[in-house]
Amino acid sequence: MGRHSRPDPDEPVDQPSDEDRSGDGFETGPWTTDPWGGIGYPAPEASPPEPGEDAAGGDDAGEEEPPDAEARYPADGAFGAGTPDEYPEFAPRPADRESAAAPSLFRGGHRGLGDWRGGHRSVGGRRGVSVGVIVALVAVILVVGTVILWSFFGDALSNRSHRAAVRCVGGREDVAVIVDPSIADPVQQLAESYNSSAGPVGDHCMVVKIKAANADAVLGGFIGQWPADLGERPALWLPGSSVSVARLAAATGPKMISDSRSLVTSPVVVAVRPELERALSDQTWAALPGLQANPNALDVLNLPGWGSLRLALPTGGNGDASFLAGEAVAVASAPAGAPATQGIGAVHTLLGSQPKLADDSLVEAMNALVDADDAASAPVHAVITTEQQVFQRGQSLSDAKGKLGAWLPPGPPPVADYPTVLLSGEWLTQEQVSAGSEFAHFMRKPEQLDKLARAGFRVNGIKPPSSPVTGFPALPPALSVGDDGLRATLAEAMAAPSSGLAATIMLDQSMPTDEGGKTRLANVIAALEGKIKALPPSDVLGLWTFDGHEGRAEVATGPLSDPVNGQPRTAALIAALDKQYSSPGGAVSFTTLRMIYQERQASYRAGQANSILVITAGPHTDKTLDGAGLQDFIRTSADPAKPIAVNVIDFGADPDRPTWEAVARLSGGGYQNLPTSASPGLAAAVNTFLS
């Protein structure tokens, strides 16, 4: 048959080739396995040869191309015989071919569709698919398939792991977080949000459990036996300030602390009634011990009838505010260039003279401050706390602006920085450590910090809420105290409970001035005897006197319960006072104080408030020691480990007043000047300094 001839009636149309294709790498069935081990795909069909073509030769075997373009086409009219509607007559397709598969698309050259007609060799024989093309195509399919399978199995494994974690295959595990009570409520809310949204850690579902506890309880547990009422030892601790972190590091070593950084801040302020806030505007941290110890301190500040400062320094529910205030007082009271520990005596005076309340909680102190009908006679005039606590109390008062204010002494402020402390210890699992870290990170997210800011804490970049009791003023740089060791020393000195008084009275005999029908000395003796009789037997007390010639020990300092020459010490002290008489002729007060100070250092009573009470009217008549020399002696002799406060009651226009004020300040004591001994102020001053 010619190339473009119509097939004879007896010739088959599109019969498949009988050529053996078993060597081309494919099977002739409908599915195949590729020669590289891939997954089966539908097998390409072989193109049947055109009728009349040599099956083995392909479509080009033995064929010559016409010499020119005209030879490629039949003459005009070759396809036009008959009417326009007539088509060339072809033999009908055998019935068994109608069910055969459609021609394959895997064909080369210009004959991609088997039944397409027209164009270059469209009716002629068909070329086979190049093996290289097939190999490349199969390779691409394999690569794509591999990626799909890898992704499928990877997702399956990941989903299985995720489903296992969601089901808490490893179980639920608590993460203990101990928080200072002053920030416990808002942190509890953050924990609830975290627990409702946090994903599992490994195959454990971690649940943050918040426990409120003061720093002393936590520190005591880490140092000794962990108290059962605190629950499990924590993975995360949020104390009131870095002071607590310093105390923990000093007690247990730094290895227990893996990370510590501030979450929010709040400056330490003095919560006061509004009248007192205005009167204190020119005072400083260094002035507080004197205002606390002086029974008539506020009278001088144009608040007649208010008495002393009556400053409470609560610890329960108050974070580290009292410790931070103590640091500020110590720094302000220490000599220039000296470490803050040299100001610890002033801190002891502040603590020892604070009002006596039902308990040591912030709630009790604030109630005593704001609930009194008469501010002047209130048992508490001022409370050390944080700005945030003042803000919170103001939110609950109906007349907050008329009852409560916040005074911040000038200078660098002490600041509660509320650090998140990640702990390390054998009691923690790796999941608990990770969950503690995740919760600390969660609390620093903007939306969580915003909640803390609305509670009154300061957060950088977030505007504080409005308040009738505090304006959240801009602050200078925070107070710098020293290294962690020094801070821990100061804090422990404040935290150590005092077991009572350990004082030596230094009484000036040269006070013959008549006041109220008695000599000044007689009035002083009466006030001292009344106080001595009221002291408990556990207190330690002694008596020295001095005149213009010398200072002498009348009764050695010791417990009132111990006998002296066969009689109770209390009786011995009263007997020694009764035999005193006024004698003019000067007073060697400076050298006498130097002797007593050295004696008290040698017999220091640990755990008690060691002090010296000087009662004098001056002027001094010492030949070998002047005022500057006495101040230098106190400055260089002070031992932070053995603080001894020098308290002074001074009468009238004593020219030595500047020296006595400086000595009291350097030693951490208090100074009070009385115009007369014939007034209730004398008994009040004695009571303050011997308490």
XYZ file of C-alpha atoms in Angstrom:
691
model
C 0.000 0.000 0.000
C 1.260 3.467 -0.853
C 1.976 6.042 1.780
C -1.181 8.036 1.235
C -3.300 5.300 -0.387
C -6.582 4.228 0.973
C -6.283 0.779 2.564
C -7.686 -2.110 0.694
C -10.824 -3.579 2.075
C -9.059 -6.672 3.218
C -6.267 -4.812 5.008
C -6.474 -4.381 8.788
C -6.501 -0.885 10.177
C -4.113 0.036 13.059
C -3.139 -3.488 13.892
C -0.707 -3.636 16.776
C 2.857 -4.437 16.052
C 4.064 -7.915 16.679
C 7.479 -6.656 17.640
C 8.809 -8.105 20.868
C 9.137 -5.199 23.370
C 10.206 -7.229 26.333
C 13.648 -5.733 26.242
C 12.685 -2.103 26.696
C 12.185 -2.351 30.447
C 8.401 -2.358 30.486
C 5.814 -5.118 30.591
C 2.944 -5.149 28.165
C 0.305 -5.481 30.840
C -1.661 -2.551 32.287
C 0.738 -2.024 35.288
C 4.483 -2.263 35.448
C 7.322 -2.123 37.891
C 10.006 0.239 36.695
C 13.525 -1.127 36.249
C 14.778 0.901 39.263
C 12.415 -0.660 41.753
C 9.793 2.087 41.839
C 6.128 1.718 42.584
C 3.991 0.585 39.633
C 2.483 3.028 37.163
C 0.249 2.371 34.126
C 2.375 0.915 31.330
C 2.725 2.978 28.172
C 1.167 1.439 25.153
C 3.189 0.776 22.058
C 2.050 2.644 18.941
C 0.677 0.251 16.321
C 2.275 0.559 12.902
C 0.470 2.075 10.027
C -0.921 -0.417 7.548
C 1.720 -1.453 5.124
C 4.680 -0.420 7.249
C 7.404 -2.796 8.190
C 6.846 -3.646 11.820
C 10.485 -3.979 12.616
C 11.668 -0.960 10.680
C 9.778 1.805 12.351
C 8.245 4.641 10.446
C 11.367 5.735 8.634
C 12.689 2.377 7.485
C 13.254 2.239 3.739
C 11.466 5.527 3.143
C 12.635 8.284 0.789
C 11.631 11.858 1.192
C 10.112 13.612 -1.897
C 12.584 15.950 -3.520
C 10.483 19.079 -3.158
C 7.467 20.490 -1.394
C 5.103 19.870 -4.290
C 5.785 16.173 -4.243
C 4.536 15.978 -0.694
C 0.931 16.572 -1.637
C -1.430 14.940 -4.184
C -2.553 16.757 -7.251
C -5.476 19.085 -7.188
C -8.681 17.253 -6.901
C -7.172 14.075 -5.555
C -9.400 14.366 -2.510
C -12.149 16.206 -4.239
C -13.809 13.467 -6.259
C -17.487 13.187 -5.846
C -19.774 15.592 -4.112
C -18.599 17.873 -1.250
C -20.386 15.737 1.296
C -18.659 12.598 0.262
C -15.733 11.173 2.239
C -13.284 8.564 1.192
C -14.581 5.150 1.927
C -12.550 3.107 4.380
C -13.050 -0.363 5.505
C -15.020 -0.545 8.727
C -13.038 -1.090 11.918
C -13.117 -4.629 13.104
C -15.464 -5.167 15.999
C -12.737 -6.507 18.261
C -10.789 -3.204 17.954
C -13.570 -1.063 19.258
C -12.856 -2.230 22.755
C -9.118 -1.799 22.475
C -7.290 0.792 24.565
C -6.940 4.319 23.235
C -3.687 5.129 21.500
C -0.913 6.057 23.914
C 0.258 9.626 24.365
C 3.835 8.416 24.837
C 4.862 9.035 21.277
C 7.747 10.926 19.828
C 8.189 13.206 16.844
C 5.252 15.193 15.490
C 2.716 12.408 15.961
C 1.682 12.794 19.619
C -1.955 11.875 18.854
C -2.427 8.697 16.912
C -5.571 9.671 15.045
C -4.529 13.178 14.126
C -4.272 13.678 10.401
C -2.569 16.273 8.266
C 0.862 17.819 8.425
C 4.228 16.202 8.125
C 3.931 12.449 8.038
C 0.776 12.439 10.096
C -0.595 9.386 8.444
C 2.634 7.553 8.120
C 4.396 5.354 10.622
C 4.986 6.295 14.237
C 8.273 6.616 16.127
C 8.877 4.891 19.513
C 9.574 6.833 22.726
C 13.215 7.417 23.470
C 14.471 5.341 26.405
C 16.350 8.383 27.806
C 13.163 10.406 27.922
C 11.378 7.596 29.720
C 14.221 7.236 32.209
C 14.233 10.980 32.910
C 10.472 11.071 33.304
C 10.446 8.097 35.635
C 13.280 9.643 37.664
C 11.266 12.817 38.104
C 8.252 10.800 39.163
C 10.376 8.868 41.647
C 11.806 12.036 43.170
C 8.394 13.635 43.504
C 6.974 10.432 44.906
C 9.776 10.133 47.413
C 9.185 13.696 48.634
C 5.482 13.038 48.958
C 6.050 9.808 50.844
C 8.654 11.405 53.104
C 6.274 14.242 53.905
C 3.424 11.797 54.474
C 5.295 9.543 56.865
C 6.956 12.526 58.610
C 3.597 14.167 59.179
C 2.170 10.873 60.330
C 4.930 10.425 62.889
C 4.681 14.059 63.984
C 0.932 13.855 64.309
C 1.220 10.623 66.245
C 3.741 12.291 68.619
C 1.525 15.348 68.932
C -1.539 13.218 69.610
C 0.431 11.300 72.227
C 1.489 14.530 73.889
C -2.019 15.963 73.774
C -3.238 12.791 75.426
C -0.523 13.341 78.123
C 0.978 9.902 77.654
C 3.565 10.830 80.282
C 0.837 12.066 82.609
C 0.092 15.452 84.178
C 2.855 17.010 86.245
C 2.664 19.991 88.607
C 5.184 22.822 88.495
C 5.514 24.568 91.874
C 5.877 28.362 91.697
C 6.245 30.307 94.956
C 5.292 33.969 94.786
C 5.531 36.830 97.259
C 2.062 37.602 98.676
C 2.279 41.199 97.437
C 2.095 40.019 93.809
C 0.360 36.658 94.243
C -3.138 37.628 93.068
C -2.215 38.925 89.594
C 0.313 36.127 89.069
C -2.392 33.569 89.915
C -4.471 35.000 87.080
C -1.508 34.737 84.705
C -0.995 31.113 85.741
C -4.608 30.282 84.931
C -4.179 31.785 81.464
C -0.952 29.870 80.970
C -2.436 26.548 82.050
C -5.359 26.951 79.647
C -3.166 27.686 76.626
C 0.256 26.103 77.138
C 1.266 23.093 75.104
C 2.778 19.966 76.624
C 6.451 19.627 77.492
C 7.569 16.403 75.845
C 4.769 13.950 76.549
C 3.858 15.600 79.885
C 1.077 18.103 80.453
C 2.532 20.649 82.896
C 0.295 22.548 85.338
C 1.638 25.652 87.108
C 0.663 25.737 90.790
C 0.993 29.099 92.578
C 1.775 29.291 96.296
C 2.074 32.592 98.162
C 4.802 32.751 100.824
C 7.037 35.351 102.468
C 10.741 35.278 101.715
C 11.706 34.278 105.263
C 9.659 31.072 105.004
C 11.176 30.173 101.632
C 14.723 30.911 102.766
C 14.237 28.940 105.958
C 13.022 25.962 103.929
C 16.001 25.998 101.579
C 18.454 26.348 104.446
C 16.856 23.697 106.659
C 13.838 21.411 106.417
C 11.382 22.348 103.703
C 8.035 23.159 105.389
C 5.146 20.951 104.339
C 2.694 23.858 104.192
C 4.614 25.334 101.256
C 3.957 22.270 99.092
C 6.653 21.053 96.727
C 9.930 22.892 96.404
C 9.613 25.296 93.486
C 11.042 25.433 89.988
C 10.385 29.191 89.929
C 10.441 31.732 92.755
C 9.141 35.296 92.497
C 10.212 37.173 95.677
C 9.658 40.833 96.463
C 13.103 41.994 95.394
C 16.692 41.058 94.632
C 17.441 41.373 98.352
C 15.863 37.945 98.802
C 17.939 36.558 95.944
C 21.082 37.873 97.647
C 20.047 36.218 100.907
C 19.430 32.888 99.159
C 22.796 33.008 97.391
C 24.555 33.840 100.673
C 22.851 30.953 102.487
C 22.981 28.176 99.866
C 25.522 29.295 97.290
C 24.900 30.686 93.806
C 24.551 27.285 92.096
C 20.921 26.962 93.131
C 20.036 30.064 91.077
C 20.190 29.478 87.333
C 18.646 32.805 86.293
C 17.241 35.928 87.938
C 15.804 38.991 86.219
C 13.244 41.654 87.062
C 9.643 41.198 85.947
C 8.062 44.464 87.163
C 9.062 47.200 89.634
C 7.563 49.392 92.343
C 9.413 52.040 94.388
C 9.346 51.889 98.180
C 7.402 54.790 99.667
C 6.122 55.965 103.035
C 2.339 55.650 103.200
C 1.051 58.567 105.287
C -1.974 60.676 105.996
C -2.077 63.670 103.615
C -1.311 66.154 106.430
C 1.929 64.353 107.245
C 2.917 64.062 103.586
C 3.114 67.848 103.349
C 5.042 68.145 106.643
C 7.674 65.598 105.539
C 8.415 67.244 102.211
C 11.882 68.468 103.300
C 12.949 65.338 105.191
C 15.224 62.503 104.041
C 15.766 58.798 104.695
C 18.513 59.732 107.158
C 16.048 61.788 109.219
C 13.630 58.929 109.827
C 15.379 57.328 112.857
C 15.436 60.662 114.675
C 11.803 61.377 113.847
C 10.951 57.877 115.034
C 12.834 58.098 118.322
C 11.931 61.661 119.275
C 8.579 61.695 121.110
C 7.881 65.244 119.950
C 9.434 65.095 116.488
C 6.312 66.023 114.548
C 5.567 68.977 116.808
C 8.667 70.596 115.332
C 7.227 69.960 111.846
C 4.144 72.089 112.634
C 1.972 69.142 113.587
C 1.290 69.843 117.277
C 0.011 66.920 119.268
C 1.154 64.286 116.730
C 4.151 63.161 118.805
C 6.729 60.944 117.100
C 6.705 59.593 113.546
C 5.178 56.247 114.594
C 6.485 54.590 111.464
C 5.537 50.905 111.037
C 7.801 48.577 109.049
C 5.629 45.482 108.474
C 6.982 42.350 106.829
C 3.887 40.165 106.390
C 2.370 40.668 102.945
C 4.684 43.603 102.282
C 7.304 42.035 100.029
C 10.822 43.254 100.777
C 9.714 46.863 101.293
C 10.992 47.100 104.881
C 14.379 45.610 103.946
C 14.687 48.038 101.039
C 13.780 50.989 103.268
C 16.398 49.782 105.755
C 18.986 49.840 102.964
C 18.054 53.431 102.141
C 18.340 54.493 105.791
C 21.650 52.669 106.225
C 23.179 54.239 103.100
C 21.988 57.716 104.122
C 23.183 57.315 107.726
C 26.615 55.807 107.041
C 29.592 58.210 106.927
C 30.555 59.470 103.486
C 32.552 56.809 101.674
C 31.784 54.155 104.295
C 29.852 50.955 103.518
C 26.144 50.889 104.237
C 26.709 48.432 107.082
C 28.015 51.321 109.174
C 24.518 52.744 109.132
C 22.875 49.642 110.554
C 22.566 51.252 113.986
C 20.170 53.828 112.546
C 18.128 50.999 111.090
C 17.918 49.311 114.481
C 16.650 52.550 116.006
C 14.006 52.782 113.324
C 12.920 49.197 113.920
C 13.158 49.281 117.700
C 10.976 52.379 118.028
C 8.171 51.350 115.691
C 4.607 51.128 117.034
C 3.499 47.944 118.742
C 0.621 46.368 116.798
C -1.403 43.172 117.010
C 0.730 41.555 114.310
C 3.447 42.342 111.804
C 1.249 42.408 108.714
C 0.812 45.193 106.198
C -2.955 44.959 106.546
C -2.799 45.630 110.288
C -0.464 48.595 109.853
C -2.515 50.162 107.050
C -5.734 49.701 109.017
C -4.188 51.510 111.971
C -3.137 54.318 109.641
C -6.345 54.996 107.710
C -9.106 53.819 110.052
C -8.357 56.200 112.944
C -10.888 59.008 113.361
C -8.199 61.396 114.626
C -4.996 61.344 112.563
C -2.904 62.993 115.311
C -3.712 60.328 117.904
C -3.618 57.367 115.506
C -1.381 54.516 116.671
C 0.373 54.653 113.293
C 1.272 57.790 111.367
C 3.284 56.209 108.567
C 3.878 52.781 106.964
C 6.782 51.553 104.860
C 5.424 49.801 101.766
C 5.511 49.929 97.962
C 3.794 52.338 95.632
C 1.787 49.428 94.232
C 0.395 48.555 97.663
C -0.604 52.184 98.263
C -2.329 52.160 94.880
C -4.237 48.981 95.767
C -5.335 50.322 99.166
C -6.454 53.547 97.528
C -8.685 51.596 95.181
C -10.645 50.220 98.144
C -11.120 53.501 100.072
C -14.209 55.628 99.616
C -12.347 58.834 100.507
C -8.861 57.780 99.462
C -7.553 61.244 98.663
C -8.476 62.556 102.115
C -7.073 59.581 104.035
C -4.008 58.296 102.249
C -0.923 59.623 100.501
C 2.500 58.368 99.431
C 5.696 60.211 100.337
C 8.921 59.342 98.569
C 12.006 60.855 100.238
C 14.307 62.703 97.848
C 17.317 61.008 96.300
C 17.827 57.611 94.689
C 14.766 55.511 95.579
C 14.844 51.948 96.864
C 12.948 49.842 94.334
C 11.248 46.452 94.621
C 12.211 44.717 91.366
C 10.272 41.421 91.684
C 12.708 39.044 89.945
C 11.742 35.720 88.407
C 14.249 33.285 89.913
C 14.719 30.007 88.042
C 16.022 27.382 90.445
C 18.200 24.351 89.925
C 18.162 21.290 92.155
C 17.861 17.544 92.298
C 14.191 17.811 93.304
C 13.272 19.059 89.812
C 12.638 17.062 86.643
C 13.763 18.419 83.302
C 10.126 18.981 82.352
C 9.561 21.061 85.493
C 12.650 23.153 84.784
C 11.483 23.762 81.210
C 7.940 24.581 82.274
C 9.178 27.022 84.924
C 11.239 28.818 82.294
C 8.308 28.861 79.870
C 6.009 30.383 82.493
C 8.570 33.083 83.312
C 8.736 33.875 79.588
C 4.926 33.820 79.327
C 4.599 36.476 82.068
C 6.825 38.816 80.050
C 4.540 38.827 77.025
C 3.032 42.284 76.392
C -0.531 41.257 77.135
C 0.505 39.737 80.491
C 2.652 42.720 81.476
C -0.306 44.948 80.694
C -2.336 43.066 83.312
C 0.412 43.606 85.901
C 0.583 47.304 85.031
C -3.159 47.640 85.612
C -2.560 46.185 89.093
C -0.268 49.127 89.912
C 3.184 47.751 89.084
C 5.525 49.747 86.900
C 6.286 48.295 83.456
C 8.509 50.035 80.927
C 6.521 51.379 78.026
C 3.098 50.929 79.649
C 1.212 53.883 81.083
C 0.289 53.372 84.764
C -3.360 53.566 85.834
C -4.850 56.679 87.354
C -5.068 56.864 91.140
C -6.253 59.357 93.758
C -3.366 58.489 96.093
C -0.310 58.390 93.813
C 0.615 60.003 90.534
C 3.303 57.432 89.629
C 5.936 60.189 89.262
C 9.059 59.796 87.169
C 11.936 58.361 89.213
C 15.672 59.018 89.312
C 18.027 56.020 89.020
C 17.410 53.450 91.737
C 19.460 53.255 94.930
C 22.725 51.323 94.667
C 23.691 49.660 97.940
C 26.603 47.361 97.121
C 27.200 43.766 96.181
C 24.962 40.857 97.120
C 27.075 39.980 100.132
C 26.624 43.414 101.680
C 22.912 43.391 100.944
C 22.543 39.992 102.557
C 24.411 41.203 105.660
C 22.126 44.215 106.034
C 19.019 42.139 105.541
C 20.026 39.499 108.067
C 20.836 42.197 110.621
C 17.303 43.503 110.156
C 15.673 40.097 110.111
C 17.368 38.800 113.261
C 14.788 39.018 116.034
C 15.750 41.052 119.061
C 15.411 39.337 122.394
C 15.212 42.624 124.274
C 17.125 45.646 125.439
C 20.864 45.753 126.182
C 21.611 49.338 127.234
C 23.918 51.367 129.428
C 22.709 54.660 130.885
C 25.324 57.476 130.947
C 24.025 60.153 133.325
C 25.393 63.687 133.727
C 25.517 64.701 137.412
C 26.150 68.359 136.575
C 22.486 69.375 136.139
C 21.612 71.583 139.147
C 19.141 73.830 137.287
C 15.772 74.082 139.066
C 12.821 73.079 136.893
C 9.335 72.606 138.322
C 10.485 72.817 141.927
C 13.186 70.139 141.535
C 16.618 70.018 140.046
C 16.973 68.829 136.480
C 18.906 65.810 137.768
C 16.080 64.882 140.182
C 13.514 64.995 137.412
C 15.699 62.761 135.235
C 16.205 60.234 138.045
C 12.443 60.012 138.604
C 11.838 59.314 134.922
C 14.583 56.657 134.824
C 13.327 54.846 137.915
C 9.809 54.659 136.538
C 11.073 53.055 133.336
C 13.477 50.622 135.038
C 10.701 49.252 137.208
C 8.656 48.493 134.068
C 11.384 46.606 132.223
C 11.167 42.801 131.979
C 13.774 40.697 133.852
C 15.287 39.515 130.566
C 16.450 43.033 129.619
C 20.075 44.020 130.147
C 20.861 47.369 131.800
C 23.735 49.206 133.493
C 24.498 52.674 134.883
C 27.435 55.059 134.530
C 27.671 58.601 135.856
C 30.083 61.445 135.144
C 30.883 64.916 136.408
C 33.647 67.421 135.769
C 36.341 65.055 136.979
C 35.650 61.554 135.732
C 33.232 58.933 134.538
C 32.498 55.892 136.669
C 30.483 52.639 136.539
C 27.777 52.629 139.208
C 26.172 49.268 138.285
C 27.728 46.909 135.746
C 25.649 46.174 132.706
C 23.871 42.827 132.922
C 20.471 41.096 132.970
C 17.985 42.598 135.382
C 17.274 39.122 136.695
C 20.875 38.655 137.882
C 21.657 39.677 141.488
C 24.143 42.447 142.288
C 25.723 42.328 145.742
C 22.971 40.104 147.025
C 20.054 42.106 145.597
C 18.230 42.146 142.249
C 19.876 44.312 139.637
C 16.734 46.428 139.380
C 17.010 47.306 143.069
C 20.734 47.997 142.721
C 20.100 50.426 139.855
C 17.405 52.323 141.746
C 19.618 52.512 144.846
C 22.502 53.909 142.778
C 20.239 56.548 141.243
C 18.851 57.587 144.615
C 22.282 58.537 145.927
C 23.093 60.881 143.026
C 23.205 64.635 143.610
C 23.780 67.672 141.426
C 27.287 69.084 141.285
C 28.416 71.988 139.132
C 31.895 72.052 137.757
C 31.745 70.680 134.232
C 31.359 67.311 132.582
C 33.867 64.984 130.971
C 31.151 63.573 128.730
C 33.213 62.881 125.596
C 35.867 60.759 127.250
C 33.250 58.937 129.353
C 31.322 57.975 126.242
C 34.509 56.675 124.663
C 35.105 54.367 127.648
C 31.542 53.067 127.706
C 31.506 52.478 123.946
C 34.645 50.359 124.151
C 33.254 48.436 127.103
C 29.978 47.747 125.301
C 31.830 46.467 122.230
C 33.810 44.080 124.426
C 30.633 42.732 126.058
C 28.329 42.951 123.032
C 25.028 41.102 123.440
C 24.184 39.277 120.219
C 20.507 39.159 119.371
C 19.671 42.221 121.475
C 19.401 45.932 120.717
C 22.731 47.210 122.085
C 22.716 50.911 122.884
C 23.994 53.704 125.140
C 21.677 56.416 126.461
C 23.471 59.713 127.122
C 21.577 62.246 129.261
C 23.344 65.593 129.527
C 22.997 69.356 129.444
C 26.613 70.154 128.513
C 28.924 71.741 127.882
C 31.699 69.180 127.929
C 34.952 69.997 129.751
C 37.180 67.247 128.366
C 40.803 68.255 127.866
C 41.935 65.343 125.712
C 38.999 64.838 123.339
C 36.985 67.424 121.432
C 33.833 67.101 119.339
C 35.613 66.320 116.078
C 37.742 63.712 117.848
C 34.678 62.032 119.337
C 32.975 61.839 115.944
C 36.101 60.384 114.397
C 36.283 57.798 117.166
C 32.695 56.639 116.546
C 33.262 56.601 112.805
C 36.384 54.455 112.958
C 35.347 52.203 115.851
C 31.917 51.187 114.562
C 31.692 47.468 113.809
C 28.844 46.493 111.465
C 28.739 43.079 113.103
C 28.324 44.707 116.530
C 26.196 47.829 116.053
C 25.823 50.035 119.120
C 23.434 52.957 118.871
C 24.195 56.110 120.868
C 20.959 57.862 121.828
C 21.113 61.326 123.324
C 18.692 63.354 125.481
C 20.075 66.900 125.579
C 18.665 69.804 127.584
C 18.504 73.459 126.698
C 20.946 75.436 124.593
C 23.839 73.006 124.823
C 26.792 74.235 122.734
C 27.714 70.578 122.158
C 24.427 69.910 120.349
C 26.015 69.616 116.841
C 28.452 67.009 118.176
C 25.733 64.990 119.877
C 23.544 65.057 116.774
C 26.459 63.838 114.654
C 27.348 61.049 117.112
C 23.753 59.842 117.173
C 23.602 59.847 113.392
C 26.950 58.067 112.938
C 26.045 55.331 115.392
C 22.507 54.842 114.171
C 20.975 56.320 117.283
C 18.583 59.178 117.920
C 18.922 62.678 119.327
C 16.308 64.662 121.228
C 16.626 68.123 122.702
C 14.266 69.064 125.527
C 13.814 72.650 126.697
C 12.971 71.508 130.202
C 12.922 68.387 132.323
C 9.625 69.364 133.948
C 7.430 68.051 131.178
C 5.918 64.754 129.959
C 8.382 64.859 127.094
C 11.188 63.623 129.359
C 9.391 60.411 130.357
C 8.395 59.830 126.749
C 11.980 60.220 125.571
C 13.283 57.837 128.219
C 10.617 55.317 127.305
C 11.543 55.539 123.624
C 15.267 55.081 124.081
C 14.959 52.296 126.653
C 12.528 50.115 124.644
